[in-house]
Coordinates of C-alpha atoms and ligand atoms in Angstrom, one line a residue:
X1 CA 0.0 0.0 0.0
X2 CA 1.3 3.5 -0.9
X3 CA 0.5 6.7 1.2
X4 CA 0.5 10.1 0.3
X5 CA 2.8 12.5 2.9
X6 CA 2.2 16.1 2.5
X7 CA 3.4 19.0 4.9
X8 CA 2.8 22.8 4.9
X9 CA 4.6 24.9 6.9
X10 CA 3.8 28.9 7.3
X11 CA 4.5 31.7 9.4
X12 CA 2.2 34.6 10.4
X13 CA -1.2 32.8 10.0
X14 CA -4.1 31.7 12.5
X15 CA -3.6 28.1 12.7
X16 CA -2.5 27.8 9.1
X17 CA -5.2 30.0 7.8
X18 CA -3.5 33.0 5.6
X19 CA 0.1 33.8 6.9
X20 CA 3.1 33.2 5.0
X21 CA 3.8 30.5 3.3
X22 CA 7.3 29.1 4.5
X23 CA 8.0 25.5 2.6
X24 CA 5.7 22.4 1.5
X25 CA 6.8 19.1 0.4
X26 CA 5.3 15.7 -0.5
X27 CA 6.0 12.3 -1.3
X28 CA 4.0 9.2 -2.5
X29 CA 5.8 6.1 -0.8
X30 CA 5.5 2.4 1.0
X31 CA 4.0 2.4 4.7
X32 CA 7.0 1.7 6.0
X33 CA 8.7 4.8 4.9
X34 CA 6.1 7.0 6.3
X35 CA 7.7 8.1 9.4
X36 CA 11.2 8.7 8.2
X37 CA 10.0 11.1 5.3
X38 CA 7.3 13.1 7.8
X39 CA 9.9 12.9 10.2
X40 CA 12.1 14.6 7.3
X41 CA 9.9 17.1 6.3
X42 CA 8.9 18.7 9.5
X43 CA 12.9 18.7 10.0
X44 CA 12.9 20.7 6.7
X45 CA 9.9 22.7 7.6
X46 CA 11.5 24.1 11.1
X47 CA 15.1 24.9 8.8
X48 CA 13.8 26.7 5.7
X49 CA 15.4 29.6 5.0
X50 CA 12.4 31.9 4.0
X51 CA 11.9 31.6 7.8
X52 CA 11.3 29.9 10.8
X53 CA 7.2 28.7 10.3
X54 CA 5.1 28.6 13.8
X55 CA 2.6 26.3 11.8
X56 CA 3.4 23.0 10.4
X57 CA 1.1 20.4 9.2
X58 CA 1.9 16.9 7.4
X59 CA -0.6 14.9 6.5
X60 CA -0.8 11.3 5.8
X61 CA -3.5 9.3 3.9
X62 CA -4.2 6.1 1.7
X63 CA -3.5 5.7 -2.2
X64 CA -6.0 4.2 -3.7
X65 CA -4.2 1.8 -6.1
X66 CA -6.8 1.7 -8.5
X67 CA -6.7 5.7 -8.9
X68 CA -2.8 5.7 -9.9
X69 CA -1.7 6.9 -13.3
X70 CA 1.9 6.7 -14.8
X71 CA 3.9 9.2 -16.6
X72 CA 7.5 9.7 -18.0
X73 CA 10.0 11.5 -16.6
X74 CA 11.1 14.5 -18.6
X75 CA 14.4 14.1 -20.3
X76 CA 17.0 17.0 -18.8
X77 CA 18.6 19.3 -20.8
X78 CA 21.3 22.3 -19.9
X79 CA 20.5 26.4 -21.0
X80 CA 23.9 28.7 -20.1
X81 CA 23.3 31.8 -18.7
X82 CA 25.5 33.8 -16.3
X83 CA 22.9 36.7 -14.8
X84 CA 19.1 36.6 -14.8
X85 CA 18.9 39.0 -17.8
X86 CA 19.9 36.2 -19.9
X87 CA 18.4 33.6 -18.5
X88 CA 14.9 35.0 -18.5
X89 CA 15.9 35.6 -22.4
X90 CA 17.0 31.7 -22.7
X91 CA 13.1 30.9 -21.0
X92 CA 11.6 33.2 -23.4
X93 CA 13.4 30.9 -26.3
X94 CA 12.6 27.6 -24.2
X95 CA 9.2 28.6 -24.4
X96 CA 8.4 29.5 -27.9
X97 CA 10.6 26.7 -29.1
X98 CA 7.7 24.6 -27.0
X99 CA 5.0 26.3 -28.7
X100 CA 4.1 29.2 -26.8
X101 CA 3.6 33.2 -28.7
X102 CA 6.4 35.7 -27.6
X103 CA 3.1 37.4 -26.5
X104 CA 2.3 34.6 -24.2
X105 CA 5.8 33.9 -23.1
X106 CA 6.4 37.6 -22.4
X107 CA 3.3 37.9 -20.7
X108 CA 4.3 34.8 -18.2
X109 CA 8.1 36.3 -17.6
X110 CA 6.5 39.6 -16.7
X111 CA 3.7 38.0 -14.6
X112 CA 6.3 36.0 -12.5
X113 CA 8.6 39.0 -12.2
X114 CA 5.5 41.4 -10.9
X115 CA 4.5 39.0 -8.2
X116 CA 4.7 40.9 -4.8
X117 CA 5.0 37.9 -3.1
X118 CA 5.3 34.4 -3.5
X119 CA 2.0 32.6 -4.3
X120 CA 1.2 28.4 -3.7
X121 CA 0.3 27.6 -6.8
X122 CA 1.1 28.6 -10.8
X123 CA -0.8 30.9 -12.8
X124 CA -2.2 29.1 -15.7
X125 CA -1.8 31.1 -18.8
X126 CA -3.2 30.4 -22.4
X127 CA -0.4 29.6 -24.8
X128 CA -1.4 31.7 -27.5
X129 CA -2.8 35.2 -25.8
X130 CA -1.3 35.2 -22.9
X131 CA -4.4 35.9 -20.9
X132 CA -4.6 33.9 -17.4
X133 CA -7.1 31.6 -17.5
X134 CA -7.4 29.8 -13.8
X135 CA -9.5 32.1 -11.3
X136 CA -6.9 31.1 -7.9
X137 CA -6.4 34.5 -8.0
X138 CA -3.1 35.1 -5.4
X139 CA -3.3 31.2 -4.4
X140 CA -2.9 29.9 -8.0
X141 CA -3.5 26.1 -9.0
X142 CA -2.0 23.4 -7.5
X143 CA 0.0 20.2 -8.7
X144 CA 0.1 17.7 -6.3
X145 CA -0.6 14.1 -5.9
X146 CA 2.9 13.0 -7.6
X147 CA 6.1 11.3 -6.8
X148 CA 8.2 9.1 -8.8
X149 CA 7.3 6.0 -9.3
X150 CA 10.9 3.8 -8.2
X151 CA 12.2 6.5 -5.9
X152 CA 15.5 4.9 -5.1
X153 CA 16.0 4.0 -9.2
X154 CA 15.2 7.9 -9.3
X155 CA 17.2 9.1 -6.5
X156 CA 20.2 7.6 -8.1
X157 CA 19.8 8.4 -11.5
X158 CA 19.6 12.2 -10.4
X159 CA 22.6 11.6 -8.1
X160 CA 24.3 10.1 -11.5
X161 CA 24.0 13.5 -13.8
X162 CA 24.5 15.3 -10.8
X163 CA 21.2 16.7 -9.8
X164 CA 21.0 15.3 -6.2
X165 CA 18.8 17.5 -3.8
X166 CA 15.6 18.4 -3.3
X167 CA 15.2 21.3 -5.7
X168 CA 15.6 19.1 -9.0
X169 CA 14.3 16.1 -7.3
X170 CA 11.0 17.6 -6.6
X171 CA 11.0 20.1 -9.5
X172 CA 11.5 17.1 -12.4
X173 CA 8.7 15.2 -10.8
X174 CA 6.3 17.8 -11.0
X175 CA 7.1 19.2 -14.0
X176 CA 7.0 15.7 -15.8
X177 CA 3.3 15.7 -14.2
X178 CA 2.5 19.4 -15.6
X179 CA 3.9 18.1 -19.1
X180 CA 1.5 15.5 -18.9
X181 CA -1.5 17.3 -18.5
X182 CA -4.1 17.9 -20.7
X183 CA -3.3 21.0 -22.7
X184 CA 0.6 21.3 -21.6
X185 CA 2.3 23.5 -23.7
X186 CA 4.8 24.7 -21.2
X187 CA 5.9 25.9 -18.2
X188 CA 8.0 28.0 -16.7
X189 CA 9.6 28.1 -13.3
X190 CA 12.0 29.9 -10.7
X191 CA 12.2 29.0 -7.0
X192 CA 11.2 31.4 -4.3
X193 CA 13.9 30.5 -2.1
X194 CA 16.4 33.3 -1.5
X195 CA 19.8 31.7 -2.2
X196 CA 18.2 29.0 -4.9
X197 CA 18.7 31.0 -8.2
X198 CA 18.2 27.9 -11.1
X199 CA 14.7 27.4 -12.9
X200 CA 13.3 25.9 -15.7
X201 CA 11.7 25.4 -18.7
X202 CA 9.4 22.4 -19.0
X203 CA 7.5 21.3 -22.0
X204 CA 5.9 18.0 -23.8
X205 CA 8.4 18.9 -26.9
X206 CA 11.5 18.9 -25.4
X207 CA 11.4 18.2 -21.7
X208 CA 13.2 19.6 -18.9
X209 CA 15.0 22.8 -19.6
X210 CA 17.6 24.1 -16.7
X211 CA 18.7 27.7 -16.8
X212 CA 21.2 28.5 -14.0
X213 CA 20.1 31.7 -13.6
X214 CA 16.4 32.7 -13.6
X215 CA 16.4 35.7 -10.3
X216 CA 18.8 38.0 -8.8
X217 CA 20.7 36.2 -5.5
X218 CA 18.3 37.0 -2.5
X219 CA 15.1 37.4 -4.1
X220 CA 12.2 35.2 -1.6
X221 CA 9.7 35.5 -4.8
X222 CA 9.3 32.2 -6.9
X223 CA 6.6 31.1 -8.9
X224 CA 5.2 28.7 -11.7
X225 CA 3.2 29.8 -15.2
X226 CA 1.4 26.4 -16.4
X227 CA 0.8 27.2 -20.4
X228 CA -1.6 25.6 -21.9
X229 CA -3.5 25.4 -25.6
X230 CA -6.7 27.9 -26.6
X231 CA -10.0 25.6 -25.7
X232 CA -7.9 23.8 -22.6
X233 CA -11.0 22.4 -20.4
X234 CA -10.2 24.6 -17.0
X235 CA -12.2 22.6 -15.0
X236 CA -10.7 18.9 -16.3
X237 CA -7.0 20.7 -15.7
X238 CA -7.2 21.6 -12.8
X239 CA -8.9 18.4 -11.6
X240 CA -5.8 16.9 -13.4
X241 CA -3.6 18.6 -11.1
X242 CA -4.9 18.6 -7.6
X243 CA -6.8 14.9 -7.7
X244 CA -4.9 12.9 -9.9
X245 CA -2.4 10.6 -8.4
X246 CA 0.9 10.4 -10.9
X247 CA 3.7 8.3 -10.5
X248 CA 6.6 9.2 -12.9
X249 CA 8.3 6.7 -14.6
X250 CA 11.6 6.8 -15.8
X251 CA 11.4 5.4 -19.5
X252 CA 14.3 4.0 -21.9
Ligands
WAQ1 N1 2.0 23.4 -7.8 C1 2.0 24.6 -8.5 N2 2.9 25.6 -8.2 C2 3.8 25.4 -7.2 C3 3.9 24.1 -6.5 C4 2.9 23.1 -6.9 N3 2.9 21.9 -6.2 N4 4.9 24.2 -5.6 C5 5.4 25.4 -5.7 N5 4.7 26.1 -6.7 C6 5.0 27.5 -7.2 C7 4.8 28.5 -6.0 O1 4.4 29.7 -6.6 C8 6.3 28.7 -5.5 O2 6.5 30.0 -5.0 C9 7.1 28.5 -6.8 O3 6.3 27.6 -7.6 C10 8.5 28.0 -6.6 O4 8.4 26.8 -5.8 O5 17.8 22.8 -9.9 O6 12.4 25.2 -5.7 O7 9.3 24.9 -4.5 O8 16.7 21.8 -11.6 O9 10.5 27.2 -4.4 C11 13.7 24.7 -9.9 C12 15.0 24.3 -10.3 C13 13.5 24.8 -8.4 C14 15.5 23.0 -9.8 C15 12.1 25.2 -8.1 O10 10.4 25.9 -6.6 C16 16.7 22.5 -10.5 C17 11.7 25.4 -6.7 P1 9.7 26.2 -5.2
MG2 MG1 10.5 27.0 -2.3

């Protein structure tokens, strides 16, 4: 039997209701490593360098086995760039290259780089106009229910190319789940953790798209743009995201 592990941790808030978000996490794996990874998480929640949370929640629950669905991982590739002025102009490439309009691409950059704060989710944006489609207004849509499907297979294939952590480790999951997705075009990512300058370029096309340098050194706000096709059904997207359980699989 797999369970899902989930923690939230935030600062600021009334027993986790608004406040600032601080870290979140989650993993898909056997009973028997339930304790060690919530164990792990909360460690990670209380040590997160946006800031010390006074609210932490992990939650534990059943996968149904029935429910699981399989994807494959993205294959990585490398984008050079030495400040973030070039490599938001590398992601603006990554993502018409994928499919999306300069319009739409620009519109995504700009959207990310206006955010006053970081928000939980991504911003799902239509490929072609540009014009945000989900109504999560400062919370944004999110994709959970994911993990990959032979963690230690994974673990040490990311160890390999040398991508150990848990900033590609978690990133390369979820964006081989966001590829997946009904729609996907593209997405685009930086971190909203200070020091944690690297992001990404996901798509269907070409896969996983690192760029060393998406934000200035320091910056706490991150965030996520989902693209996705004219006509994409909102409603079966974001049911995609939030309820499907995905395990990625790492394909030859
Ligand atoms: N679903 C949708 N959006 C999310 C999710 C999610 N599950 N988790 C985070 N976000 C959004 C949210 O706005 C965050 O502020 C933002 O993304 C960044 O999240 O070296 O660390 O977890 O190859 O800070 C990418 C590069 C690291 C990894 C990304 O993102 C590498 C990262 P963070
Ligand atoms: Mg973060």
């Amino acid at each position: 039997m797999l369970y899902s592990v989930k923690m939230r941790a935030s600062r600021g808030g009334r027993r986790g209701v608004g406040g600032r978000h601080i870290s979140g996490a989650e993993r898909i794996v056997p009973e028997e490593r339930v304790d060690e990874v919530a164990a792990a998480m909360l460690y990670r929640a209380r040590t997160h360098e946006r800031g010390k949370a006074d609210f932490m929640q992990v939650r534990v629950e059943a996968v149904d086995p029935a429910a699981i669905r399989y994807c494959p991982l993205l294959p990585v590739y490398d984008r050079a760039a030495e400040t973030a002025a070039e490599g938001r102009r590398a992601a603006r490439e990554e993502l018409i290259r994928a499919g999306v309009s300069a319009q739409a691409a620009d519109a995504g950059i700009a959207a990310l780089a206006a955010l006053p704060d970081s928000m939980r989710g991504a911003m799902v944006l239509d490929s072609e106009t540009g014009e945000r489609l989900d109504d999560q207004k400062e919370r944004g849509v999110r994709c959970t229910n994911m993990d990959a499907a032979d963690s230690a297979g994974y673990d040490q294939l990311m160890a390999a190319r040398g991508l150990g952590g848990d900033h590609p480790r978690e990133a390369l999951v979820l964006a081989s789940k966001v590829a997946a997705a009904p729609g996907a075009v593209a997405e685009l990512c930086w971190s909203d953790d200070p020091q944690y300058v690297t992001g990404y370029v996901g798509s269907p096309r070409y896969g996983y798209g690192r760029i060393p340098v998406l934000k200035e050194k320091g910056d706490p706000v991150g965030g996520r743009v989902f693209f996705v096709r004219p006509g994409t059904d909102m409603v079966a997207y974001v049911r995609y995201m939030q309820d499907e359980t995905v395990l990625v699989e790492v394909r030859p």
